[in-house]
PDB file of C-alpha atoms in Angstrom:
ATOM      1  CA  MET A 195      55.446 155.398 101.997  1.00 78.00           C
ATOM      2  CA  LYS A 196      56.070 157.143  98.701  1.00 90.00           C
ATOM      3  CA  VAL A 197      56.504 154.965  95.612  1.00 93.00           C
ATOM      4  CA  ILE A 198      59.993 155.533  94.195  1.00 94.00           C
ATOM      5  CA  LEU A 199      59.897 152.984  91.356  1.00 95.00           C
ATOM      6  CA  GLN A 200      56.991 151.456  89.465  1.00 96.00           C
ATOM      7  CA  VAL A 201      57.523 148.880  86.719  1.00 96.00           C
ATOM      8  CA  GLU A 202      54.453 148.158  84.598  1.00 96.00           C
ATOM      9  CA  LYS A 203      54.119 145.149  82.267  1.00 95.00           C
ATOM     10  CA  LEU A 204      57.830 145.301  81.484  1.00 96.00           C
ATOM     11  CA  THR A 205      58.985 142.980  78.690  1.00 96.00           C
ATOM     12  CA  THR A 206      62.572 142.667  77.461  1.00 96.00           C
ATOM     13  CA  THR A 207      63.404 140.430  74.500  1.00 94.00           C
ATOM     14  CA  PHE A 208      66.585 139.443  72.699  1.00 92.00           C
ATOM     15  CA  ALA A 209      67.226 137.812  69.340  1.00 87.00           C
ATOM     16  CA  GLY A 210      67.501 134.013  69.645  1.00 81.00           C
ATOM     17  CA  THR A 211      70.256 131.860  68.184  1.00 80.00           C
ATOM     18  CA  VAL A 212      67.777 130.528  65.618  1.00 79.00           C
ATOM     19  CA  PRO A 213      66.988 133.222  63.011  1.00 83.00           C
ATOM     20  CA  GLY A 214      63.573 134.769  63.542  1.00 79.00           C
ATOM     21  CA  THR A 215      63.208 133.676  67.179  1.00 82.00           C
ATOM     22  CA  ARG A 216      63.011 135.985  70.190  1.00 86.00           C
ATOM     23  CA  ILE A 217      63.896 135.256  73.808  1.00 89.00           C
ATOM     24  CA  ARG A 218      61.601 136.897  76.360  1.00 90.00           C
ATOM     25  CA  ALA A 219      64.018 137.368  79.246  1.00 92.00           C
ATOM     26  CA  CYS A 220      61.421 139.449  81.117  1.00 94.00           C
ATOM     27  CA  ASP A 221      57.773 138.907  80.304  1.00 93.00           C
ATOM     28  CA  GLY A 222      55.180 141.338  81.658  1.00 93.00           C
ATOM     29  CA  ILE A 223      56.850 142.192  84.982  1.00 95.00           C
ATOM     30  CA  ASP A 224      55.024 144.411  87.501  1.00 95.00           C
ATOM     31  CA  LEU A 225      57.052 145.783  90.403  1.00 94.00           C
ATOM     32  CA  VAL A 226      56.668 148.549  92.990  1.00 95.00           C
ATOM     33  CA  ILE A 227      59.415 149.798  95.324  1.00 96.00           C
ATOM     34  CA  HIS A 228      58.809 152.400  98.045  1.00 94.00           C
ATOM     35  CA  GLU A 229      61.272 154.890  99.510  1.00 92.00           C
ATOM     36  CA  GLY A 230      63.689 153.192 101.891  1.00 90.00           C
ATOM     37  CA  GLU A 231      62.425 149.713 101.042  1.00 92.00           C
ATOM     38  CA  PHE A 232      64.778 146.748 100.624  1.00 92.00           C
ATOM     39  CA  ILE A 233      63.423 144.305  98.016  1.00 94.00           C
ATOM     40  CA  GLY A 234      64.918 140.866  97.364  1.00 94.00           C
ATOM     41  CA  LEU A 235      64.631 139.301  93.902  1.00 96.00           C
ATOM     42  CA  VAL A 236      65.487 135.591  93.796  1.00 94.00           C
ATOM     43  CA  GLY A 237      65.428 132.739  91.296  1.00 91.00           C
ATOM     44  CA  GLU A 238      67.636 130.344  89.355  1.00 88.00           C
ATOM     45  CA  SER A 239      70.371 131.502  87.002  1.00 86.00           C
ATOM     46  CA  GLY A 240      68.861 132.373  83.633  1.00 86.00           C
ATOM     47  CA  CYS A 241      65.415 133.333  84.947  1.00 90.00           C
ATOM     48  CA  GLY A 242      65.782 137.000  83.944  1.00 92.00           C
ATOM     49  CA  LYS A 243      66.696 138.666  87.264  1.00 94.00           C
ATOM     50  CA  SER A 244      69.740 140.526  85.952  1.00 93.00           C
ATOM     51  CA  THR A 245      67.936 141.510  82.750  1.00 95.00           C
ATOM     52  CA  LEU A 246      65.188 143.090  84.849  1.00 96.00           C
ATOM     53  CA  GLY A 247      67.727 145.090  86.845  1.00 95.00           C
ATOM     54  CA  ARG A 248      69.621 146.171  83.729  1.00 94.00           C
ATOM     55  CA  THR A 249      66.385 147.218  82.007  1.00 95.00           C
ATOM     56  CA  ILE A 250      65.316 149.326  84.976  1.00 94.00           C
ATOM     57  CA  VAL A 251      68.622 151.188  85.002  1.00 92.00           C
ATOM     58  CA  GLY A 252      68.645 151.622  81.217  1.00 90.00           C
ATOM     59  CA  LEU A 253      71.405 149.209  80.233  1.00 91.00           C
ATOM     60  CA  GLU A 254      68.852 147.190  78.240  1.00 92.00           C
ATOM     61  CA  LYS A 255      65.989 148.610  76.207  1.00 92.00           C
ATOM     62  CA  PRO A 256      62.508 147.257  77.027  1.00 93.00           C
ATOM     63  CA  SER A 257      60.376 145.838  74.226  1.00 93.00           C
ATOM     64  CA  ALA A 258      57.159 146.827  76.013  1.00 94.00           C
ATOM     65  CA  GLY A 259      55.948 148.285  79.291  1.00 95.00           C
ATOM     66  CA  ARG A 260      57.063 151.253  81.373  1.00 94.00           C
ATOM     67  CA  VAL A 261      59.612 152.107  84.036  1.00 95.00           C
ATOM     68  CA  VAL A 262      58.387 155.036  86.145  1.00 95.00           C
ATOM     69  CA  PHE A 263      60.934 156.487  88.565  1.00 93.00           C
ATOM     70  CA  ASP A 264      59.854 159.103  91.090  1.00 90.00           C
ATOM     71  CA  GLY A 265      56.722 159.760  89.003  1.00 90.00           C
ATOM     72  CA  VAL A 266      58.551 160.152  85.669  1.00 90.00           C
ATOM     73  CA  ASP A 267      58.415 157.692  82.749  1.00 91.00           C
ATOM     74  CA  LEU A 268      62.092 157.074  81.987  1.00 89.00           C
ATOM     75  CA  ALA A 269      61.391 156.506  78.286  1.00 87.00           C
ATOM     76  CA  THR A 270      60.505 160.213  77.981  1.00 88.00           C
ATOM     77  CA  LEU A 271      63.813 161.497  79.374  1.00 85.00           C
ATOM     78  CA  ARG A 272      66.515 163.043  77.208  1.00 84.00           C
ATOM     79  CA  GLY A 273      69.695 165.027  77.742  1.00 81.00           C
ATOM     80  CA  ALA A 274      70.085 166.692  81.141  1.00 79.00           C
ATOM     81  CA  GLU A 275      66.964 165.011  82.545  1.00 81.00           C
ATOM     82  CA  LEU A 276      68.318 161.575  81.659  1.00 83.00           C
ATOM     83  CA  ARG A 277      71.668 162.529  83.190  1.00 81.00           C
ATOM     84  CA  SER A 278      69.919 163.433  86.447  1.00 79.00           C
ATOM     85  CA  PHE A 279      68.143 160.076  86.460  1.00 83.00           C
ATOM     86  CA  ARG A 280      71.442 158.232  86.046  1.00 84.00           C
ATOM     87  CA  ARG A 281      72.613 159.845  89.252  1.00 85.00           C
ATOM     88  CA  ALA A 282      69.440 158.826  91.127  1.00 89.00           C
ATOM     89  CA  ILE A 283      69.724 155.102  90.293  1.00 92.00           C
ATOM     90  CA  GLN A 284      73.043 153.330  90.759  1.00 91.00           C
ATOM     91  CA  TYR A 285      73.971 149.756  89.836  1.00 93.00           C
ATOM     92  CA  ILE A 286      76.393 147.399  91.572  1.00 91.00           C
ATOM     93  CA  PHE A 287      77.613 144.575  89.350  1.00 88.00           C
ATOM     94  CA  GLN A 288      78.470 141.018  90.290  1.00 84.00           C
ATOM     95  CA  ASP A 289      82.183 141.198  89.443  1.00 84.00           C
ATOM     96  CA  PRO A 290      83.837 144.294  90.955  1.00 82.00           C
ATOM     97  CA  TYR A 291      87.206 143.589  89.323  1.00 82.00           C
ATOM     98  CA  ALA A 292      85.613 143.790  85.858  1.00 84.00           C
ATOM     99  CA  THR A 293      83.923 147.116  86.634  1.00 86.00           C
ATOM    100  CA  LEU A 294      86.824 148.946  88.329  1.00 90.00           C
ATOM    101  CA  ASN A 295      89.386 150.624  86.086  1.00 90.00           C
ATOM    102  CA  PRO A 296      92.712 148.847  86.812  1.00 91.00           C
ATOM    103  CA  ARG A 297      94.609 152.085  86.033  1.00 92.00           C
ATOM    104  CA  GLN A 298      92.646 154.184  88.507  1.00 92.00           C
ATOM    105  CA  THR A 299      93.375 154.342  92.188  1.00 93.00           C
ATOM    106  CA  ILE A 300      90.427 153.730  94.482  1.00 92.00           C
ATOM    107  CA  GLY A 301      90.322 157.434  95.300  1.00 90.00           C
ATOM    108  CA  GLU A 302      90.140 158.337  91.605  1.00 90.00           C
ATOM    109  CA  ALA A 303      87.329 155.821  91.096  1.00 90.00           C
ATOM    110  CA  LEU A 304      85.331 157.468  93.880  1.00 88.00           C
ATOM    111  CA  TRP A 305      86.053 161.024  92.698  1.00 86.00           C
ATOM    112  CA  GLU A 306      85.007 160.253  89.121  1.00 84.00           C
ATOM    113  CA  GLY A 307      81.264 160.176  89.758  1.00 81.00           C
ATOM    114  CA  LEU A 308      81.431 163.394  91.792  1.00 80.00           C
ATOM    115  CA  SER A 309      83.345 165.061  88.970  1.00 82.00           C
ATOM    116  CA  ILE A 310      80.961 163.866  86.227  1.00 79.00           C
ATOM    117  CA  PHE A 311      77.930 165.264  88.055  1.00 80.00           C
ATOM    118  CA  GLY A 312      79.731 168.397  89.266  1.00 76.00           C
ATOM    119  CA  ILE A 313      79.285 167.580  92.928  1.00 78.00           C
ATOM    120  CA  ALA A 314      81.515 169.475  95.388  1.00 71.00           C
ATOM    121  CA  ASP A 315      85.030 170.830  94.904  1.00 73.00           C
ATOM    122  CA  GLN A 316      88.271 168.870  95.075  1.00 73.00           C
ATOM    123  CA  SER A 317      88.717 169.076  98.845  1.00 76.00           C
ATOM    124  CA  GLU A 318      85.074 168.144  99.466  1.00 79.00           C
ATOM    125  CA  ARG A 319      85.359 165.198  97.065  1.00 79.00           C
ATOM    126  CA  THR A 320      88.342 163.899  99.003  1.00 82.00           C
ATOM    127  CA  ARG A 321      86.451 164.267 102.277  1.00 85.00           C
ATOM    128  CA  ARG A 322      83.428 162.428 100.857  1.00 82.00           C
ATOM    129  CA  ALA A 323      85.548 159.629  99.443  1.00 83.00           C
ATOM    130  CA  ARG A 324      87.250 159.044 102.794  1.00 85.00           C
ATOM    131  CA  LYS A 325      83.912 159.080 104.628  1.00 85.00           C
ATOM    132  CA  LEU A 326      82.485 156.472 102.244  1.00 83.00           C
ATOM    133  CA  LEU A 327      85.548 154.251 102.591  1.00 86.00           C
ATOM    134  CA  ASP A 328      85.020 154.385 106.336  1.00 84.00           C
ATOM    135  CA  LEU A 329      81.294 153.615 105.908  1.00 79.00           C
ATOM    136  CA  VAL A 330      82.032 150.422 103.964  1.00 82.00           C
ATOM    137  CA  GLY A 331      84.764 149.346 106.381  1.00 82.00           C
ATOM    138  CA  LEU A 332      87.947 150.201 104.460  1.00 86.00           C
ATOM    139  CA  GLN A 333      91.025 151.976 105.793  1.00 85.00           C
ATOM    140  CA  LYS A 334      92.072 155.429 104.536  1.00 82.00           C
ATOM    141  CA  ASP A 335      95.138 153.994 102.775  1.00 86.00           C
ATOM    142  CA  ALA A 336      92.798 152.193 100.337  1.00 90.00           C
ATOM    143  CA  GLU A 337      92.376 155.567  98.641  1.00 89.00           C
ATOM    144  CA  THR A 338      95.826 155.360  97.056  1.00 91.00           C
ATOM    145  CA  ARG A 339      95.723 151.669  96.133  1.00 94.00           C
ATOM    146  CA  TYR A 340      94.752 149.986  92.861  1.00 94.00           C
ATOM    147  CA  PRO A 341      92.040 147.299  92.435  1.00 92.00           C
ATOM    148  CA  ARG A 342      94.667 144.562  91.931  1.00 93.00           C
ATOM    149  CA  GLU A 343      96.015 145.297  95.415  1.00 93.00           C
ATOM    150  CA  LEU A 344      92.684 144.542  97.102  1.00 91.00           C
ATOM    151  CA  SER A 345      90.874 141.303  97.911  1.00 87.00           C
ATOM    152  CA  GLY A 346      87.542 140.404  96.299  1.00 84.00           C
ATOM    153  CA  GLY A 347      85.612 141.535  99.357  1.00 84.00           C
ATOM    154  CA  GLN A 348      87.497 144.829  99.505  1.00 88.00           C
ATOM    155  CA  ARG A 349      86.862 145.487  95.814  1.00 90.00           C
ATOM    156  CA  GLN A 350      83.152 144.889  96.311  1.00 86.00           C
ATOM    157  CA  ARG A 351      83.178 147.371  99.191  1.00 86.00           C
ATOM    158  CA  VAL A 352      84.767 149.883  96.826  1.00 90.00           C
ATOM    159  CA  SER A 353      81.991 149.221  94.277  1.00 89.00           C
ATOM    160  CA  ILE A 354      79.409 149.933  96.977  1.00 87.00           C
ATOM    161  CA  ALA A 355      81.187 153.128  98.018  1.00 87.00           C
ATOM    162  CA  ARG A 356      81.475 154.281  94.397  1.00 88.00           C
ATOM    163  CA  ALA A 357      77.740 153.771  93.837  1.00 88.00           C
ATOM    164  CA  LEU A 358      76.972 155.797  96.960  1.00 85.00           C
ATOM    165  CA  THR A 359      79.169 158.807  96.117  1.00 85.00           C
ATOM    166  CA  VAL A 360      76.384 160.479  94.105  1.00 85.00           C
ATOM    167  CA  GLU A 361      73.757 159.835  96.814  1.00 84.00           C
ATOM    168  CA  PRO A 362      71.300 157.696  94.798  1.00 89.00           C
ATOM    169  CA  LYS A 363      67.658 157.208  95.720  1.00 91.00           C
ATOM    170  CA  LEU A 364      67.682 153.609  94.470  1.00 93.00           C
ATOM    171  CA  LEU A 365      70.473 151.045  94.499  1.00 92.00           C
ATOM    172  CA  ILE A 366      70.260 147.950  92.273  1.00 94.00           C
ATOM    173  CA  CYS A 367      72.606 145.183  93.412  1.00 92.00           C
ATOM    174  CA  ASP A 368      73.144 142.374  90.895  1.00 91.00           C
ATOM    175  CA  GLU A 369      74.337 139.355  92.905  1.00 86.00           C
ATOM    176  CA  PRO A 370      77.124 141.433  94.472  1.00 82.00           C
ATOM    177  CA  VAL A 371      78.292 138.698  96.868  1.00 77.00           C
ATOM    178  CA  SER A 372      77.838 135.480  94.863  1.00 75.00           C
ATOM    179  CA  ALA A 373      81.543 135.244  93.950  1.00 68.00           C
ATOM    180  CA  LEU A 374      82.761 135.819  97.525  1.00 71.00           C
ATOM    181  CA  ASP A 375      83.556 133.426 100.366  1.00 74.00           C
ATOM    182  CA  LEU A 376      80.781 132.816 102.896  1.00 74.00           C
ATOM    183  CA  SER A 377      82.480 134.810 105.660  1.00 74.00           C
ATOM    184  CA  ILE A 378      83.001 137.767 103.311  1.00 74.00           C
ATOM    185  CA  ARG A 379      79.388 137.511 102.117  1.00 75.00           C
ATOM    186  CA  ALA A 380      78.156 138.056 105.661  1.00 76.00           C
ATOM    187  CA  GLN A 381      80.401 141.105 106.047  1.00 76.00           C
ATOM    188  CA  ILE A 382      79.203 142.662 102.779  1.00 75.00           C
ATOM    189  CA  MET A 383      75.556 141.993 103.662  1.00 79.00           C
ATOM    190  CA  ASN A 384      76.088 143.742 106.989  1.00 80.00           C
ATOM    191  CA  VAL A 385      77.492 146.701 105.063  1.00 77.00           C
ATOM    192  CA  PHE A 386      74.344 146.804 102.913  1.00 73.00           C
ATOM    193  CA  LEU A 387      72.072 146.606 105.946  1.00 79.00           C
ATOM    194  CA  ASN A 388      73.905 149.337 107.836  1.00 79.00           C
ATOM    195  CA  LEU A 389      74.029 151.656 104.834  1.00 75.00           C
ATOM    196  CA  GLN A 390      70.394 151.063 103.929  1.00 75.00           C
ATOM    197  CA  GLN A 391      69.307 151.937 107.461  1.00 78.00           C
ATOM    198  CA  GLU A 392      71.678 154.908 107.783  1.00 79.00           C
ATOM    199  CA  LEU A 393      71.034 156.486 104.364  1.00 78.00           C
ATOM    200  CA  GLY A 394      67.393 155.472 103.938  1.00 83.00           C
ATOM    201  CA  MET A 395      67.738 154.581 100.256  1.00 88.00           C
ATOM    202  CA  ALA A 396      65.666 151.974  98.436  1.00 92.00           C
ATOM    203  CA  CYS A 397      67.395 148.805  97.261  1.00 92.00           C
ATOM    204  CA  LEU A 398      66.634 146.022  94.780  1.00 95.00           C
ATOM    205  CA  PHE A 399      68.890 143.126  95.761  1.00 93.00           C
ATOM    206  CA  ILE A 400      69.197 140.401  93.105  1.00 94.00           C
ATOM    207  CA  ALA A 401      70.363 136.968  94.286  1.00 88.00           C
ATOM    208  CA  HIS A 402      69.852 133.245  93.814  1.00 81.00           C
ATOM    209  CA  ASP A 403      70.461 132.559  97.514  1.00 76.00           C
ATOM    210  CA  LEU A 404      67.220 132.846  99.495  1.00 80.00           C
ATOM    211  CA  ALA A 405      68.965 132.581 102.847  1.00 77.00           C
ATOM    212  CA  LEU A 406      71.076 135.602 101.957  1.00 78.00           C
ATOM    213  CA  VAL A 407      68.091 137.756 101.031  1.00 84.00           C
ATOM    214  CA  ARG A 408      66.056 136.675 104.034  1.00 82.00           C
ATOM    215  CA  GLN A 409      68.145 138.604 106.549  1.00 78.00           C
ATOM    216  CA  ALA A 410      67.788 141.920 104.736  1.00 81.00           C
ATOM    217  CA  ALA A 411      64.692 142.208 102.542  1.00 89.00           C
ATOM    218  CA  HIS A 412      61.385 143.717 103.646  1.00 90.00           C
ATOM    219  CA  ARG A 413      59.710 141.980 100.697  1.00 94.00           C
ATOM    220  CA  THR A 414      60.879 139.110  98.503  1.00 95.00           C
ATOM    221  CA  LEU A 415      59.973 138.443  94.864  1.00 96.00           C
ATOM    222  CA  VAL A 416      60.482 134.992  93.340  1.00 96.00           C
ATOM    223  CA  MET A 417      61.146 134.890  89.589  1.00 96.00           C
ATOM    224  CA  TYR A 418      60.912 131.940  87.199  1.00 95.00           C
ATOM    225  CA  LEU A 419      61.505 131.973  83.439  1.00 94.00           C
ATOM    226  CA  GLY A 420      60.946 135.695  82.987  1.00 94.00           C
ATOM    227  CA  ARG A 421      57.972 136.128  85.328  1.00 95.00           C
ATOM    228  CA  ILE A 422      57.284 136.845  88.988  1.00 96.00           C
ATOM    229  CA  VAL A 423      55.588 133.743  90.416  1.00 96.00           C
ATOM    230  CA  GLU A 424      55.305 134.823  94.057  1.00 96.00           C
ATOM    231  CA  ALA A 425      55.818 137.998  96.068  1.00 96.00           C
ATOM    232  CA  GLY A 426      55.190 139.017  99.647  1.00 94.00           C
ATOM    233  CA  GLU A 427      56.625 140.092 102.985  1.00 94.00           C
ATOM    234  CA  SER A 428      59.841 138.184 103.562  1.00 92.00           C
ATOM    235  CA  ASP A 429      59.043 136.650 106.950  1.00 90.00           C
ATOM    236  CA  SER A 430      55.658 135.395 105.765  1.00 92.00           C
ATOM    237  CA  LEU A 431      56.997 134.100 102.465  1.00 93.00           C
ATOM    238  CA  TYR A 432      59.846 132.200 104.100  1.00 91.00           C
ATOM    239  CA  HIS A 433      57.675 130.617 106.784  1.00 90.00           C
ATOM    240  CA  PHE A 434      54.639 129.922 104.586  1.00 92.00           C
ATOM    241  CA  PRO A 435      55.658 129.651 100.909  1.00 93.00           C
ATOM    242  CA  ALA A 436      52.673 129.243  98.572  1.00 94.00           C
ATOM    243  CA  HIS A 437      54.112 128.542  95.125  1.00 95.00           C
ATOM    244  CA  PRO A 438      55.643 125.064  94.593  1.00 94.00           C
ATOM    245  CA  TYR A 439      58.742 126.681  93.050  1.00 94.00           C
ATOM    246  CA  THR A 440      59.281 128.823  96.155  1.00 93.00           C
ATOM    247  CA  LYS A 441      58.877 125.723  98.319  1.00 92.00           C
ATOM    248  CA  ALA A 442      61.515 123.906  96.256  1.00 90.00           C
ATOM    249  CA  LEU A 443      63.963 126.807  96.541  1.00 90.00           C
ATOM    250  CA  LEU A 444      63.499 127.017 100.300  1.00 88.00           C
ATOM    251  CA  SER A 445      63.904 123.258 100.711  1.00 85.00           C
ATOM    252  CA  ALA A 446      67.372 123.553  99.174  1.00 79.00           C
ATOM    253  CA  VAL A 447      68.555 126.050 101.813  1.00 76.00           C
ATOM    254  CA  PRO A 448      70.707 124.206 104.425  1.00 74.00           C
ATOM    255  CA  ASN A 449      69.592 124.362 108.058  1.00 73.00           C
ATOM    256  CA  PRO A 450      72.338 125.083 110.641  1.00 72.00           C
ATOM    257  CA  ASP A 451      70.764 122.617 113.084  1.00 71.00           C
ATOM    258  CA  PRO A 452      72.075 119.139 112.114  1.00 76.00           C
ATOM    259  CA  ARG A 453      69.068 117.397 113.691  1.00 77.00           C
ATOM    260  CA  VAL A 454      66.639 119.421 111.586  1.00 71.00           C
ATOM    261  CA  GLU A 455      68.832 119.013 108.506  1.00 69.00           C
ATOM    262  CA  ARG A 456      68.796 115.210 108.803  1.00 76.00           C
ATOM    263  CA  THR A 457      65.014 114.945 109.077  1.00 76.00           C
ATOM    264  CA  ARG A 458      63.650 117.691 106.856  1.00 76.00           C
ATOM    265  CA  GLN A 459      62.119 116.872 103.491  1.00 77.00           C
ATOM    266  CA  ARG A 460      63.672 118.224 100.315  1.00 79.00           C
ATOM    267  CA  ILE A 461      61.778 118.954  97.116  1.00 80.00           C
ATOM    268  CA  VAL A 462      63.926 117.887  94.179  1.00 77.00           C
ATOM    269  CA  LEU A 463      62.918 119.451  90.886  1.00 81.00           C
ATOM    270  CA  GLU A 464      63.361 117.187  87.878  1.00 79.00           C
ATOM    271  CA  GLY A 465      64.572 118.383  84.498  1.00 76.00           C
ATOM    272  CA  GLU A 466      66.306 121.539  83.378  1.00 78.00           C
ATOM    273  CA  LEU A 467      65.024 125.111  83.233  1.00 80.00           C
ATOM    274  CA  PRO A 468      63.085 125.364  79.924  1.00 86.00           C
ATOM    275  CA  SER A 469      64.376 127.688  77.222  1.00 84.00           C
ATOM    276  CA  PRO A 470      62.893 131.216  77.366  1.00 84.00           C
ATOM    277  CA  ALA A 471      62.867 131.073  73.553  1.00 84.00           C
ATOM    278  CA  ASN A 472      60.300 128.271  73.726  1.00 86.00           C
ATOM    279  CA  PRO A 473      58.559 128.287  77.137  1.00 89.00           C
ATOM    280  CA  PRO A 474      55.994 125.586  78.020  1.00 91.00           C
ATOM    281  CA  SER A 475      52.327 126.239  77.305  1.00 92.00           C
ATOM    282  CA  GLY A 476      50.101 127.253  80.187  1.00 94.00           C
ATOM    283  CA  CYS A 477      52.041 127.455  83.439  1.00 94.00           C
ATOM    284  CA  ARG A 478      55.746 127.804  82.732  1.00 93.00           C
ATOM    285  CA  PHE A 479      56.683 125.811  85.820  1.00 94.00           C
ATOM    286  CA  ARG A 480      54.444 122.828  85.032  1.00 93.00           C
ATOM    287  CA  THR A 481      57.201 120.722  83.383  1.00 92.00           C
ATOM    288  CA  ARG A 482      59.046 120.578  86.723  1.00 92.00           C
ATOM    289  CA  CYS A 483      56.161 121.049  89.157  1.00 91.00           C
ATOM    290  CA  PRO A 484      55.403 118.183  91.618  1.00 89.00           C
ATOM    291  CA  ILE A 485      51.694 119.130  91.804  1.00 90.00           C
ATOM    292  CA  SER A 486      51.088 119.846  88.117  1.00 90.00           C
ATOM    293  CA  LYS A 487      47.723 118.769  86.656  1.00 92.00           C
ATOM    294  CA  ALA A 488      46.275 118.581  83.151  1.00 91.00           C
ATOM    295  CA  ASP A 489      44.787 122.085  83.129  1.00 91.00           C
ATOM    296  CA  CYS A 490      48.181 123.590  84.011  1.00 93.00           C
ATOM    297  CA  ALA A 491      49.215 122.950  80.394  1.00 93.00           C
ATOM    298  CA  ILE A 492      46.245 124.939  79.126  1.00 93.00           C
ATOM    299  CA  ASN A 493      45.637 127.845  81.492  1.00 92.00           C
ATOM    300  CA  ASP A 494      48.420 130.327  82.212  1.00 92.00           C
ATOM    301  CA  PRO A 495      48.049 131.381  85.881  1.00 93.00           C
ATOM    302  CA  ALA A 496      48.101 135.121  86.578  1.00 91.00           C
ATOM    303  CA  LEU A 497      49.355 136.658  89.816  1.00 92.00           C
ATOM    304  CA  HIS A 498      46.507 136.795  92.308  1.00 90.00           C
ATOM    305  CA  SER A 499      46.216 137.523  96.030  1.00 88.00           C
ATOM    306  CA  SER A 500      46.431 134.430  98.199  1.00 80.00           C
ATOM    307  CA  SER A 501      46.471 136.442 101.449  1.00 79.00           C
ATOM    308  CA  ALA A 502      46.653 140.044 102.624  1.00 78.00           C
ATOM    309  CA  ASP A 503      50.386 140.322 101.955  1.00 84.00           C
ATOM    310  CA  ARG A 504      50.950 137.748  99.210  1.00 92.00           C
ATOM    311  CA  VAL A 505      50.459 137.340  95.472  1.00 95.00           C
ATOM    312  CA  VAL A 506      51.121 134.039  93.713  1.00 96.00           C
ATOM    313  CA  ALA A 507      50.829 132.695  90.152  1.00 95.00           C
ATOM    314  CA  CYS A 508      49.592 129.132  90.647  1.00 94.00           C
ATOM    315  CA  HIS A 509      46.243 127.389  90.163  1.00 92.00           C
ATOM    316  CA  TYR A 510      46.798 125.128  93.196  1.00 89.00           C
ATOM    317  CA  ALA A 511      48.783 127.306  95.607  1.00 82.00           C
TER     318      ALA A 511
END
């Protein structure tokens, strides 16, 4: 498959609260996404997942590294070329109510992107908008309604439809279902799966819920304190996790079988997530790791292949 996105040694930093300090939200990230591939990115809140997504799409400026989309380094784009790129990558935010204009009807929100990029005439825009509303499971009358008149799940469906109006090659979804009820989450995830299969677009799905990502992602990346600590095919990673952090995350996922739930062993991580402004020496996970040893404080583990389909950053994986 053709590579659609390649992220090389990407680092994004912000000024810390203490003068002169810098927070490395993303620290040397490497990432490859192929055409039509669904990638899950998981980790605790504050690990840098959203910053990575926002840097890829251009909402944050990287301090180092490259983002290459469809063979083009995005840092070299200006003017019309940059405008074309913005059409090719679309972003879905966590809170749809904060990103939808309360004074626009849903139809106007969908037409806006088509108008900005000069796609189709008025009648064609209306036809496209109605088709997309149908694709995401909304009735035609939603076109004339305002965001305040819709439920949270319906607003998120509108956000998905709006992102798809310009026919992107890559969709970045930043925890788009975390604020929704469990039943609505399942519906929205089904929408993503159906659209991804029907339209063949690539997708980077950011979440802190591993069970949610498992049903959709071809590959899963696990992020901790600004770095990828494990990556591999989803089925393999979920059945045979290698990194102790991945094992801890998976142990926290409830099992629907009450007999299994009563007997299974949980891995409880002690302590809080360290500050990215002052990460631990050596392995960043060592302060919470149940198998940490003395050399973990000295040697910083790099991602290395642990099997044919897996890379992991751990000395004792």
